[in-house]
PDB file of C-alpha atoms in Angstrom:
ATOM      1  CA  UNK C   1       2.868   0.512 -10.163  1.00 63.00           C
ATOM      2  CA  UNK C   2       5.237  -0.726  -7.748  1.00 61.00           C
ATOM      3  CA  UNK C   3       8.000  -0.988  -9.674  1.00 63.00           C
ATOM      4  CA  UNK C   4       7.742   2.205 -11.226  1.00 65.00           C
ATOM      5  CA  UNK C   5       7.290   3.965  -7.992  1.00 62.00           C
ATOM      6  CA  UNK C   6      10.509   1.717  -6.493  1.00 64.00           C
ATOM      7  CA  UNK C   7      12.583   1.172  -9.316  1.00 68.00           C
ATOM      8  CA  UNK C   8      11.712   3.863 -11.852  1.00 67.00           C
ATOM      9  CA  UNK C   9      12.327   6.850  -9.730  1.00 65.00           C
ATOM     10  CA  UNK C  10      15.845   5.088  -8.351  1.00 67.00           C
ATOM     11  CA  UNK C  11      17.306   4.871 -11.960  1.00 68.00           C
ATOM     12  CA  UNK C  12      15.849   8.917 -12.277  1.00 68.00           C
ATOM     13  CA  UNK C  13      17.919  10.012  -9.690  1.00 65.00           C
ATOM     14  CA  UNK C  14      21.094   8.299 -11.008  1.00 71.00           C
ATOM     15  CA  UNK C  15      21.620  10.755 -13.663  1.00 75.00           C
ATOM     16  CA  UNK C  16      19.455  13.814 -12.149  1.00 74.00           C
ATOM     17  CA  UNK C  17      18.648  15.412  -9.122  1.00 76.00           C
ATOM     18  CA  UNK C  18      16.459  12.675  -6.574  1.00 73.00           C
ATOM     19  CA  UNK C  19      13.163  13.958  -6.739  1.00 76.00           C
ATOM     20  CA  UNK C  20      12.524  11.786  -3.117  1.00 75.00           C
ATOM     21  CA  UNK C  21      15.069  13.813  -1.139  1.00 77.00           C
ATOM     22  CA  UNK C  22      14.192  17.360  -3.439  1.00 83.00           C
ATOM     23  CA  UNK C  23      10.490  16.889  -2.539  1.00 84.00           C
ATOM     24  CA  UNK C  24       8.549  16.623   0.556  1.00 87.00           C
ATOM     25  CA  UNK C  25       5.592  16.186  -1.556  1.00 90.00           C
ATOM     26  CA  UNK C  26       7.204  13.679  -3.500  1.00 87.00           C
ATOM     27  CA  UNK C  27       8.876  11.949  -0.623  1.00 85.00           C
ATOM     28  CA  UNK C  28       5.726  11.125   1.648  1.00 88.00           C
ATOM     29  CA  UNK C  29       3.186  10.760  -1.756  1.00 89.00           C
ATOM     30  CA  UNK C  30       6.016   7.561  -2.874  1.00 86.00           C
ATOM     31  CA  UNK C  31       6.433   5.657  -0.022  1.00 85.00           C
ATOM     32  CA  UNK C  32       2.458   6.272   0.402  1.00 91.00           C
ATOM     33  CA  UNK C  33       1.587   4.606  -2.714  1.00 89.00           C
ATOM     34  CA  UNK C  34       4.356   2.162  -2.683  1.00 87.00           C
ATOM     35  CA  UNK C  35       3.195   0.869   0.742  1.00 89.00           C
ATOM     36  CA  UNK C  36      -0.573   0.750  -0.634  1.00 93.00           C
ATOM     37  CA  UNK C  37       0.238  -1.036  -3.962  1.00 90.00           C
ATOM     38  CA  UNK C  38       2.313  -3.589  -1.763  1.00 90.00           C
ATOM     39  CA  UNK C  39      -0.752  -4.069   0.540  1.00 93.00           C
ATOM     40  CA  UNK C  40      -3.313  -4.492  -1.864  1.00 94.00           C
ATOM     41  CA  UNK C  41      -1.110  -7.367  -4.028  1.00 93.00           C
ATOM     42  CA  UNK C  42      -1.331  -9.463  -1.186  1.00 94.00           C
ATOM     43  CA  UNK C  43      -5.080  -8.675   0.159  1.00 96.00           C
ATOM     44  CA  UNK C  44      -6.095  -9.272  -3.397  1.00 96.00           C
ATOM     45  CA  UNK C  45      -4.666 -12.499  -3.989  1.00 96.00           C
ATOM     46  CA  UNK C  46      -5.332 -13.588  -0.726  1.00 96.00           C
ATOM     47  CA  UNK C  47      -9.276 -12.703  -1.309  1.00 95.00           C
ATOM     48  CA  UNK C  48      -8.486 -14.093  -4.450  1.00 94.00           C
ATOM     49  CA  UNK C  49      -7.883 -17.183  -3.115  1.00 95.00           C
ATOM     50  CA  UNK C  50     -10.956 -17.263  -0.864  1.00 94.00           C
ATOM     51  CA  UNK C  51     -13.467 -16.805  -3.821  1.00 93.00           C
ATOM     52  CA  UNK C  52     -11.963 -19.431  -5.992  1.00 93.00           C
ATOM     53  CA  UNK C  53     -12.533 -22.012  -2.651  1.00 93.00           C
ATOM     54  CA  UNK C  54     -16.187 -20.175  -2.138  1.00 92.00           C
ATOM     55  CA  UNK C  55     -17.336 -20.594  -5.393  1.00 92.00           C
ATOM     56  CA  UNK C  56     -16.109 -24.533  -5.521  1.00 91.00           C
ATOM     57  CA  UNK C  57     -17.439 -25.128  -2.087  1.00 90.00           C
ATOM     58  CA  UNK C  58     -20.256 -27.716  -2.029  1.00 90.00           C
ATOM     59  CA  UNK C  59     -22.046 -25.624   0.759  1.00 90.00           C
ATOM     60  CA  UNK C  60     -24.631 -23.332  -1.202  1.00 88.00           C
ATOM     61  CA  UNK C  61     -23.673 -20.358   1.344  1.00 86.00           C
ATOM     62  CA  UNK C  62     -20.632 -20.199   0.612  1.00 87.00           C
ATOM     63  CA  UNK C  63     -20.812 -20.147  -3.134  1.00 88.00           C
ATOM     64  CA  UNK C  64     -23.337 -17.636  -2.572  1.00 87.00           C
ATOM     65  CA  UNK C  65     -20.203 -16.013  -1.032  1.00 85.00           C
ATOM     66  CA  UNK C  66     -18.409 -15.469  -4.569  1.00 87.00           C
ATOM     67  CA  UNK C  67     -20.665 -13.592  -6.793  1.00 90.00           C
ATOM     68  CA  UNK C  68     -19.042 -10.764  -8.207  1.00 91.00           C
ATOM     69  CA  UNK C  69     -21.626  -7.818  -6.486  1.00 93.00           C
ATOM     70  CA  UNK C  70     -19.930  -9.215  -3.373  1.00 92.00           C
ATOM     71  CA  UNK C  71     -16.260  -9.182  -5.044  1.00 92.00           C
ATOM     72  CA  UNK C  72     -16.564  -5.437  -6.056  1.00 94.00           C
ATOM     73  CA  UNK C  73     -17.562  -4.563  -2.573  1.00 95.00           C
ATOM     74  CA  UNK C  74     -14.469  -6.447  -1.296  1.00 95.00           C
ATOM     75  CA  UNK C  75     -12.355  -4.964  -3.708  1.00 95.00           C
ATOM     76  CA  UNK C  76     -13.470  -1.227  -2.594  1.00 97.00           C
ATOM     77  CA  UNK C  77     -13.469  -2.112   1.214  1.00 97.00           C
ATOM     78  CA  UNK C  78      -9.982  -3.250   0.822  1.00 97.00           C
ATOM     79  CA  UNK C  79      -9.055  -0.011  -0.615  1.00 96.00           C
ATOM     80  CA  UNK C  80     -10.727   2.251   1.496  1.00 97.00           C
ATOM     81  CA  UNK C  81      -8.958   0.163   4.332  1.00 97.00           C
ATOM     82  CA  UNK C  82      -5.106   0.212   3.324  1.00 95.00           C
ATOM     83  CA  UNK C  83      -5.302   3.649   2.220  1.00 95.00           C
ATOM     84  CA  UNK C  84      -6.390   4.377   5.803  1.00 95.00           C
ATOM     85  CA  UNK C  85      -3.946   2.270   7.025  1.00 92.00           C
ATOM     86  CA  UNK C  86      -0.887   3.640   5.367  1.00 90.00           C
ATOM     87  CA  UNK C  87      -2.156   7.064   5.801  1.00 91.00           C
ATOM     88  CA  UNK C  88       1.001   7.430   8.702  1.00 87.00           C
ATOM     89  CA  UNK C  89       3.349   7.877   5.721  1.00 87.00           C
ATOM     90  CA  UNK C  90       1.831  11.280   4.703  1.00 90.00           C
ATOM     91  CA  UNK C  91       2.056  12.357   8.426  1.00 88.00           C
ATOM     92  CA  UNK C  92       5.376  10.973   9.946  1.00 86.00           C
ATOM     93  CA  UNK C  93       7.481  11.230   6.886  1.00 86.00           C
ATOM     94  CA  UNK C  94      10.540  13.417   6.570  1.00 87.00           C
ATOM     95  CA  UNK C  95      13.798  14.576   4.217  1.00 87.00           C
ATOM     96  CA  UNK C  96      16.863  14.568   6.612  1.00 86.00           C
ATOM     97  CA  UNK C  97      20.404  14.737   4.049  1.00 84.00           C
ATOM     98  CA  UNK C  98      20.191  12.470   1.670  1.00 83.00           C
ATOM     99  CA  UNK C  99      17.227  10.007   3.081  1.00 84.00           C
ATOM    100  CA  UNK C 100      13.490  10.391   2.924  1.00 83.00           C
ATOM    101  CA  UNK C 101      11.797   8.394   5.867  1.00 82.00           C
ATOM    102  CA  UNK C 102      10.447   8.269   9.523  1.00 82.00           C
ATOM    103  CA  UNK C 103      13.424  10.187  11.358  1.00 82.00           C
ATOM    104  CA  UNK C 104      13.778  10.392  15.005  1.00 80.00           C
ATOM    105  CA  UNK C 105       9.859  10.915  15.964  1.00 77.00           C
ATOM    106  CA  UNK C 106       8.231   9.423  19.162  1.00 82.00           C
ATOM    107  CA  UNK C 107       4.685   9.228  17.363  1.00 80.00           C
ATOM    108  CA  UNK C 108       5.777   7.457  14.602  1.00 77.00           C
ATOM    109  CA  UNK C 109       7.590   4.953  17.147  1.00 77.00           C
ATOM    110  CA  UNK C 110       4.661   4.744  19.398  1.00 79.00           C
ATOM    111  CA  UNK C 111       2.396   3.939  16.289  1.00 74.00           C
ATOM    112  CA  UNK C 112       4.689   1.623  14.779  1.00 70.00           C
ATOM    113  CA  UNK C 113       5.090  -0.532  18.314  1.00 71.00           C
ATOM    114  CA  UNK C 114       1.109  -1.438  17.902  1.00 65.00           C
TER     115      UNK C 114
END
């Protein structure tokens, strides 16, 4: 998903119009997505990584930790959380020119400094 989003929609705008600096829509919805898929990768394989050690664990509560009922749960509570997360890309993002980003906005840089 990533690198359709990233890549994809580079090699689009090679031959045709950009649809991230035509697009508003497009522009915030992209880097939105792009910033989510990014976040999950990592949360998942990090989680990942903690159920694999839970389930070999020689302490019964924390294989009782990695049953997949608890998994799913993880799995949607990591969702629900990036998506909040990266929700400042739908707000603060911008077409200036040629560039779709955070442009010259003291909430953005106030947010961004926590």
């Amino acid at each position: 998903m990533t690198l359709i989003l990233g890549i994809g929609t580079s090699f689009y705008g090679l031959n045709n119009p950009d649809p991230q600096i035509e697009s508003l829509i497009f522009c915030k919805v992209r880097g939105y997505i792009f910033q989510i898929c990014l976040m999950l990768s990592r949360w998942f394989v990090a989680f990942a990584c903690i159920d694999r050690y839970a389930s070999t664990s020689d302490k019964i509560h924390l294989r009782n930790f990695a049953k997949p009922k608890i998994a799913y749960r993880i799995i949607i509570i990591i969702i629900i959380f990036w998506s909040i997360v990266c929700c400042h890309r739908l707000i603060f993002y911008e077409i200036k020119g040629n560039f779709c980003g955070i442009i010259n906005n003291i909430a953005a840089a106030l947010y961004h400094s926590l």
